[in-house]
Amino acid sequence: MLLYIHVPFCRSKCRYCAFHSMVASDAALVLYVDHLVKEIQARAKDREFAALETLYMGGGTPSLLSPLQLERIVGAVVEHFSLGPNLEFTMEGNPGSLRQKGYLQAIRRAGVNRLSIGMQSLDNDQLKLLGRTHTASQALSAYNRARSAGFANISLDLIWGLPQTRVKDWLDQLKRVVKLGPEHISCYGLTVEPDTPLEEQCLDNQVTLPLEGEQAKMFVHGAELLESEGYLHYEVANFARMGYLSRHNLGYWEGSDYLGLGPSAVSTLGGERFANPPDLDEWMAGVAGGNPWPEPETLDAGTTLREMLMLRLRTSRGLRLRDYRLRTERDFMADFAKIIETLHHNHLIRIRDGYLRLTKEGMLVSNTIIENIFAQLDLLGTDTASSPANHDK
Amino acid sequence: MASQSNLRNFSIIAHIDHGKSTLADRILEITGLVSERDKRDQYLDRMELEQERGITIKAQAVRIPYTSRSGEEYILNLIDTPGHVDFSYEVSRSLAACEGALLVVDATQGVEAQTLANVFLALDHDLEIITILNKIDLPSADPDKVAQEIEEVIGLDQTDALMASAKTGEGVEDILEAIVETLPPPEGNPDAPLKALIFDSWYDTYQGVVVMIRVIDGEIKKKSKIQMVSTGRTFEVTSVGAFSPEPVSMPSLSAGDVGFLFATMKDLDDARVGDTVTLAENPTPDPFPGFKTIKPMVFCGLYPTEPAHYEPLKAALEKLQLNDAAFSFEAETSQALGFGFRAGFLGLLHMEIIQERLEREFQAQLIATAPSVVYKVTSTSGEVFEIDNPAKLPPPGEIAELAEPFVRMEIHTPNDYVGSVFQLCEDKRGIQQDVRYLTSTRVIITYELPFAEIVYDFFDRLKSMTRGYASLDYEIIDHRPADLVKLDIMINSDPVDALSTIVHRENAYHHGRAVALKLKRSIPRQLFEVVIQAAIGQKIIARERNSPLRKNVTAKCYGGDITRKRKLLEKQKEGKKRMKRMGNVEIPQEAFLAALKVGDDD
């Protein structure tokens, strides 16, 4: 079982961000923690959950929680859930809120054993443009401080495809990051989300993103560089040293059940998906009013199949062809012969040892590939969607 | 029932937007046939599509009781006529069913080409014409000038022209009086053998075939054994009556009457427009002249986007054909598009209407190929045959002569645009026949043009270059030999038969380059390179390339993103259903019309 806790507060809103988060006030944080603890109790009582393999606190900026608040949350989790022997406990933090070694030591004492730092860029101009409140040197010292506080598993978040950057800028930055020696690196292509200040700037031509070809090179050459430095490219956006893959995130891509707590958090449990209300007040009202489960989205066999294809193809391990057969009693290679031939011919996929995986070039166009696969699934008819699922659990 | 001398059968002739339907509505209201409360705007235009486009596609006839100012009771039969060049034969049959016509002319605009063509048609049928200068409520109306123009152009005496505003109702009562005073009653002998003209027919789901007739001589009633002159087929009449405006059964229809008949017919083809209905035992010795079998002039391929939609598409086409004898189709196979249909239409508007109805009423998802005209091929062995699909053209070595249909076209334009109209017609390989000044500012230009050149962007260009002031009318005259070649399109080296067109050799290079460019723009980028080539025979005359798509990836996808991301991809997938997969390349519907749109922006 995976447990996700969403902390919906930030010190300020980034210009590219479309997530549900709000600028923190102390009072709101207090109320949030009270309600979260109640939600932990209520959910744990309501169902039988397997032992937690991972706990992930994301946001927002979870590092805005005080050590005491964090301890209260963790205490509630420990009290109401059983923990697996090898719990991966990740917390996200922004460089700006990781300024004190004492804080870092405190969260480590609270049980956090994996720290994910939102570094984003080492270029101060770019950080400013993104609306980040920290500087590159603050990010570097946050990293060093975390190390000296004893964190042995640190992930750094970076954004590529930033306005006015070239391939060389990105590669130079990656080299500097690699020198720091983080165990894990996430590289997200900058996405211009609707209704964000960044979108406005793009529409007004105040900023221009690199051309498609340039972006493609950033992705491919960046990934090659990291691989040559010993990082495994294990998912579209994720790289890790051996043994440091994010087990929590791998769980999402492999179809594990997960429970999400906090506003906007999503749970997928036994073929049903529940989404908490994104609005803080609405979420709190729900928790206070007996914490009913949200109206579920039922994942039928066809939907589960599509999600399996969509998610597995994000990983470098790829889709196990046998899993397709187990779900559908059909042969993937036969069902998708034409698409496979085209993709193969254009070096977008590799098939080996019973797995189909996307090449780096394939990952770059994975949406188009998956759209084609979905369209073909429809043509195959409903029988692929109706057979009993989940033999492999 | 009114005696023959108190019958008046008339049509309204008008250009689109000159107020025909509004006037018809006013007449129905003022005579009390349709009350203010339950009238729908423009009662005569029944189909939704007609209302939307503001034009009449099918003719209708309404029986209107009217008491004149002198207290005499009359029956007025208003026979509506379709308002587009594609339907000129149907117009001629509707006019033939009348003794008179109201010529409605917009007093702010003057006479248009299509109006003029219909007026001459009416004069050919010896119809009495009442001119109505409409829209006199508008400040820009200049009825005197327009009346003078009508006198000069048509030679109609305008002393008795009526002024009206169909919109406000002003002058409409005078029009009704003029109809009974000026228009002659029908002649014809009620005791002679039955002779009735079919001026319209359609298929009604509940009633079956509805036949609109004008009885010339004799009488028809329930149980009459009737015979169709063109086919010799016989039927028993199950009911006769008239629309007033709802259908009303009547004991009989006799000489001079206009109304409907239902008979034991199953097929719309049994009631062909222009045919004569007579009695099987006592047939008329002289059927109504001028019957023609309507021949489709423009053809296009209609293909389901997915093979599974073939049967539903076929069913939809069959249903449409029930209602529209002028529309034809047969099964066809394309290497590129698979199983589909070749459909024939009277003209471009007719084609667009059918395509829209297929999508709207039958939710058909289809790919329509670029329209083609009918070519006459003489092979080297001396055989002569017609083809309506460029893909069916034999190899050049087997063709002795290739002839294309020509039209004679009249274009009315303000004299400011004469130069541009000449230029357009010359561009389209036209041959100038005549230039006449209607008035000092209005000109009629007559050209003979290859029909195929009109099928491409002619109407749109004429409209835009004359700011909508020009109007036109055309008729097909003959086939003429020309130096024509087949232009083939290849996508990633595979020829796409559905994209082949026949073009004049002189224009082939320009056209080929333009089509290739248009295709490049309409085919979305794919996971691999797409090369588009245009070729004449073995010779490549144009090449365009779409580079492969390089980046389309969701940056992050964690637990809270999965549903949204999946739905996004599912939505994209739905878009792909509107495309046809050819080999590996997805080709959207627009691409098949690329040849049509050439010239829009180059």
CSV table of C-alpha atoms in Angstrom, one decimal, chain B residues 141-322:
chain,number,residue,atom,x,y,z
B,141,ALA,CA,-35.2,51.3,-51.5
B,142,ASP,CA,-35.3,52.9,-55.0
B,143,PRO,CA,-38.4,51.3,-56.5
B,144,ASP,CA,-38.6,53.7,-59.5
B,145,LYS,CA,-35.1,52.8,-60.6
B,146,VAL,CA,-35.6,49.1,-60.1
B,147,ALA,CA,-38.9,49.3,-62.0
B,148,GLN,CA,-37.2,51.0,-64.9
B,149,GLU,CA,-34.5,48.3,-64.8
B,150,ILE,CA,-37.0,45.6,-65.0
B,151,GLU,CA,-38.7,47.3,-68.0
B,152,GLU,CA,-35.4,47.6,-69.8
B,153,VAL,CA,-34.1,44.2,-69.0
B,154,ILE,CA,-37.1,42.0,-69.3
B,155,GLY,CA,-39.4,44.2,-71.3
B,156,LEU,CA,-42.2,43.9,-68.7
B,157,ASP,CA,-44.5,46.9,-68.5
B,158,GLN,CA,-44.1,48.2,-65.0
B,159,THR,CA,-47.1,50.6,-65.0
B,160,ASP,CA,-49.0,48.2,-62.7
B,161,ALA,CA,-46.0,47.2,-60.6
B,162,LEU,CA,-46.9,46.9,-56.9
B,163,MET,CA,-45.0,48.3,-54.0
B,164,ALA,CA,-44.8,46.2,-50.8
B,165,SER,CA,-43.0,45.4,-47.7
B,166,ALA,CA,-43.4,41.7,-47.0
B,167,LYS,CA,-41.8,42.4,-43.6
B,168,THR,CA,-44.3,44.9,-42.4
B,169,GLY,CA,-47.2,43.6,-44.5
B,170,GLU,CA,-47.7,46.9,-46.3
B,171,GLY,CA,-49.2,46.3,-49.8
B,172,VAL,CA,-49.8,42.6,-49.3
B,173,GLU,CA,-53.6,43.0,-49.6
B,174,ASP,CA,-53.2,44.8,-52.9
B,175,ILE,CA,-51.1,41.8,-54.1
B,176,LEU,CA,-53.9,39.4,-53.2
B,177,GLU,CA,-56.4,41.6,-55.1
B,178,ALA,CA,-54.0,41.8,-58.1
B,179,ILE,CA,-53.7,38.0,-58.1
B,180,VAL,CA,-57.5,37.5,-58.6
B,181,GLU,CA,-57.9,40.5,-60.9
B,182,THR,CA,-54.8,40.1,-63.2
B,183,LEU,CA,-54.0,36.4,-63.3
B,184,PRO,CA,-56.1,34.2,-65.6
B,185,PRO,CA,-58.0,31.3,-64.2
B,186,PRO,CA,-56.8,27.8,-65.4
B,187,GLU,CA,-58.2,26.5,-68.7
B,188,GLY,CA,-58.7,22.8,-69.3
B,189,ASN,CA,-61.5,20.5,-69.7
B,190,PRO,CA,-62.8,18.6,-66.7
B,191,ASP,CA,-64.5,16.1,-68.9
B,192,ALA,CA,-61.5,15.2,-71.0
B,193,PRO,CA,-59.3,12.2,-70.1
B,194,LEU,CA,-57.2,12.8,-66.9
B,195,LYS,CA,-53.9,14.7,-67.6
B,196,ALA,CA,-52.0,15.8,-64.5
B,197,LEU,CA,-48.5,17.2,-64.2
B,198,ILE,CA,-46.3,16.0,-61.3
B,199,PHE,CA,-44.4,19.0,-60.2
B,200,ASP,CA,-43.0,17.6,-57.0
B,201,SER,CA,-42.9,14.3,-55.0
B,202,TRP,CA,-41.3,13.1,-51.8
B,203,TYR,CA,-41.3,10.3,-49.4
B,204,ASP,CA,-43.1,10.6,-46.1
B,205,THR,CA,-42.4,8.0,-43.5
B,206,TYR,CA,-46.1,7.7,-42.6
B,207,GLN,CA,-47.8,8.3,-45.9
B,208,GLY,CA,-45.3,6.8,-48.3
B,209,VAL,CA,-44.9,8.6,-51.6
B,210,VAL,CA,-46.5,12.1,-51.7
B,211,VAL,CA,-47.2,13.3,-55.2
B,212,MET,CA,-47.9,16.9,-55.9
B,213,ILE,CA,-50.0,17.4,-59.1
B,214,ARG,CA,-51.6,20.0,-61.2
B,215,VAL,CA,-54.6,18.6,-62.9
B,216,ILE,CA,-54.7,20.0,-66.5
B,217,ASP,CA,-57.7,18.1,-67.8
B,218,GLY,CA,-60.1,15.6,-66.3
B,219,GLU,CA,-60.6,14.5,-62.8
B,220,ILE,CA,-58.9,12.3,-60.2
B,221,LYS,CA,-60.3,10.8,-57.1
B,222,LYS,CA,-59.9,8.0,-54.5
B,223,LYS,CA,-59.8,4.6,-56.2
B,224,SER,CA,-58.9,6.0,-59.6
B,225,LYS,CA,-56.7,3.6,-61.5
B,226,ILE,CA,-53.9,5.8,-62.6
B,227,GLN,CA,-51.0,5.3,-65.0
B,228,MET,CA,-47.6,7.0,-65.1
B,229,VAL,CA,-46.9,8.0,-68.7
B,230,SER,CA,-43.1,7.7,-68.6
B,231,THR,CA,-43.1,4.2,-67.1
B,232,GLY,CA,-46.5,2.8,-67.9
B,233,ARG,CA,-46.8,1.7,-64.3
B,234,THR,CA,-50.3,1.7,-62.8
B,235,PHE,CA,-51.5,2.4,-59.3
B,236,GLU,CA,-54.7,2.8,-57.4
B,237,VAL,CA,-55.2,6.2,-55.8
B,238,THR,CA,-55.8,6.0,-52.0
B,239,SER,CA,-56.4,9.6,-51.3
B,240,VAL,CA,-56.4,13.1,-52.9
B,241,GLY,CA,-56.4,16.5,-51.3
B,242,ALA,CA,-54.4,19.6,-50.7
B,243,PHE,CA,-52.2,21.3,-48.2
B,244,SER,CA,-54.0,24.1,-46.5
B,245,PRO,CA,-51.4,24.3,-44.9
B,246,GLU,CA,-52.0,20.9,-43.2
B,247,PRO,CA,-53.0,18.1,-45.5
B,248,VAL,CA,-56.8,17.9,-46.1
B,249,SER,CA,-58.5,15.1,-48.0
B,250,MET,CA,-60.8,16.1,-50.8
B,251,PRO,CA,-63.4,14.1,-52.8
B,252,SER,CA,-61.6,14.8,-56.0
B,253,LEU,CA,-59.2,17.1,-57.9
B,254,SER,CA,-60.3,18.3,-61.3
B,255,ALA,CA,-59.1,20.4,-64.1
B,256,GLY,CA,-57.2,23.5,-62.8
B,257,ASP,CA,-56.8,22.1,-59.3
B,258,VAL,CA,-53.5,21.7,-57.5
B,259,GLY,CA,-53.0,19.2,-54.7
B,260,PHE,CA,-51.6,15.9,-53.6
B,261,LEU,CA,-52.3,12.3,-54.3
B,262,PHE,CA,-51.4,9.2,-52.4
B,263,ALA,CA,-51.4,5.9,-54.3
B,264,THR,CA,-50.2,2.4,-53.9
B,265,MET,CA,-46.6,3.5,-54.7
B,266,LYS,CA,-43.6,2.3,-52.8
B,267,ASP,CA,-40.8,4.0,-54.6
B,268,LEU,CA,-40.2,7.7,-55.2
B,269,ASP,CA,-39.1,6.7,-58.7
B,270,ASP,CA,-42.7,5.9,-59.5
B,271,ALA,CA,-43.6,9.6,-59.2
B,272,ARG,CA,-41.0,11.4,-61.3
B,273,VAL,CA,-41.1,15.2,-61.4
B,274,GLY,CA,-42.4,16.3,-64.9
B,275,ASP,CA,-44.2,13.1,-65.6
B,276,THR,CA,-47.9,13.0,-66.5
B,277,VAL,CA,-50.5,11.1,-64.5
B,278,THR,CA,-53.4,9.8,-66.5
B,279,LEU,CA,-56.1,7.1,-66.1
B,280,ALA,CA,-55.2,3.6,-67.0
B,281,GLU,CA,-58.4,2.8,-68.9
B,282,ASN,CA,-58.7,6.2,-70.5
B,283,PRO,CA,-55.3,7.7,-71.1
B,284,THR,CA,-54.8,11.2,-72.4
B,285,PRO,CA,-53.7,11.3,-76.0
B,286,ASP,CA,-51.3,14.2,-75.4
B,287,PRO,CA,-49.2,13.9,-72.2
B,288,PHE,CA,-47.7,17.1,-70.8
B,289,PRO,CA,-44.6,17.9,-72.7
B,290,GLY,CA,-41.0,18.5,-71.5
B,291,PHE,CA,-40.5,15.4,-69.3
B,292,LYS,CA,-36.9,14.7,-68.6
B,293,THR,CA,-35.2,12.1,-66.5
B,294,ILE,CA,-33.0,14.1,-64.1
B,295,LYS,CA,-29.4,13.3,-64.5
B,296,PRO,CA,-26.8,13.9,-61.8
B,297,MET,CA,-24.1,16.3,-62.9
B,298,VAL,CA,-21.6,16.2,-60.1
B,299,PHE,CA,-20.3,13.1,-58.4
B,300,CYS,CA,-18.2,12.4,-55.3
B,301,GLY,CA,-17.1,9.4,-53.2
B,302,LEU,CA,-18.8,9.0,-49.8
B,303,TYR,CA,-16.8,6.6,-47.5
B,304,PRO,CA,-17.4,5.6,-43.9
B,305,THR,CA,-14.5,6.5,-41.6
B,306,GLU,CA,-14.6,3.0,-40.3
B,307,PRO,CA,-15.5,-0.2,-42.2
B,308,ALA,CA,-18.1,-1.0,-39.5
B,309,HIS,CA,-20.0,2.1,-40.5
B,310,TYR,CA,-20.6,0.9,-44.1
B,311,GLU,CA,-24.0,-0.6,-43.5
B,312,PRO,CA,-25.4,2.4,-41.5
B,313,LEU,CA,-24.1,4.7,-44.2
B,314,LYS,CA,-25.8,2.7,-46.9
B,315,ALA,CA,-29.1,2.7,-44.9
B,316,ALA,CA,-28.8,6.5,-44.6
B,317,LEU,CA,-28.2,7.0,-48.3
B,318,GLU,CA,-31.2,4.8,-49.1
B,319,LYS,CA,-33.4,6.8,-46.8
B,320,LEU,CA,-32.2,10.1,-48.4
B,321,GLN,CA,-32.8,8.7,-51.8
B,322,LEU,CA,-36.4,7.9,-50.9
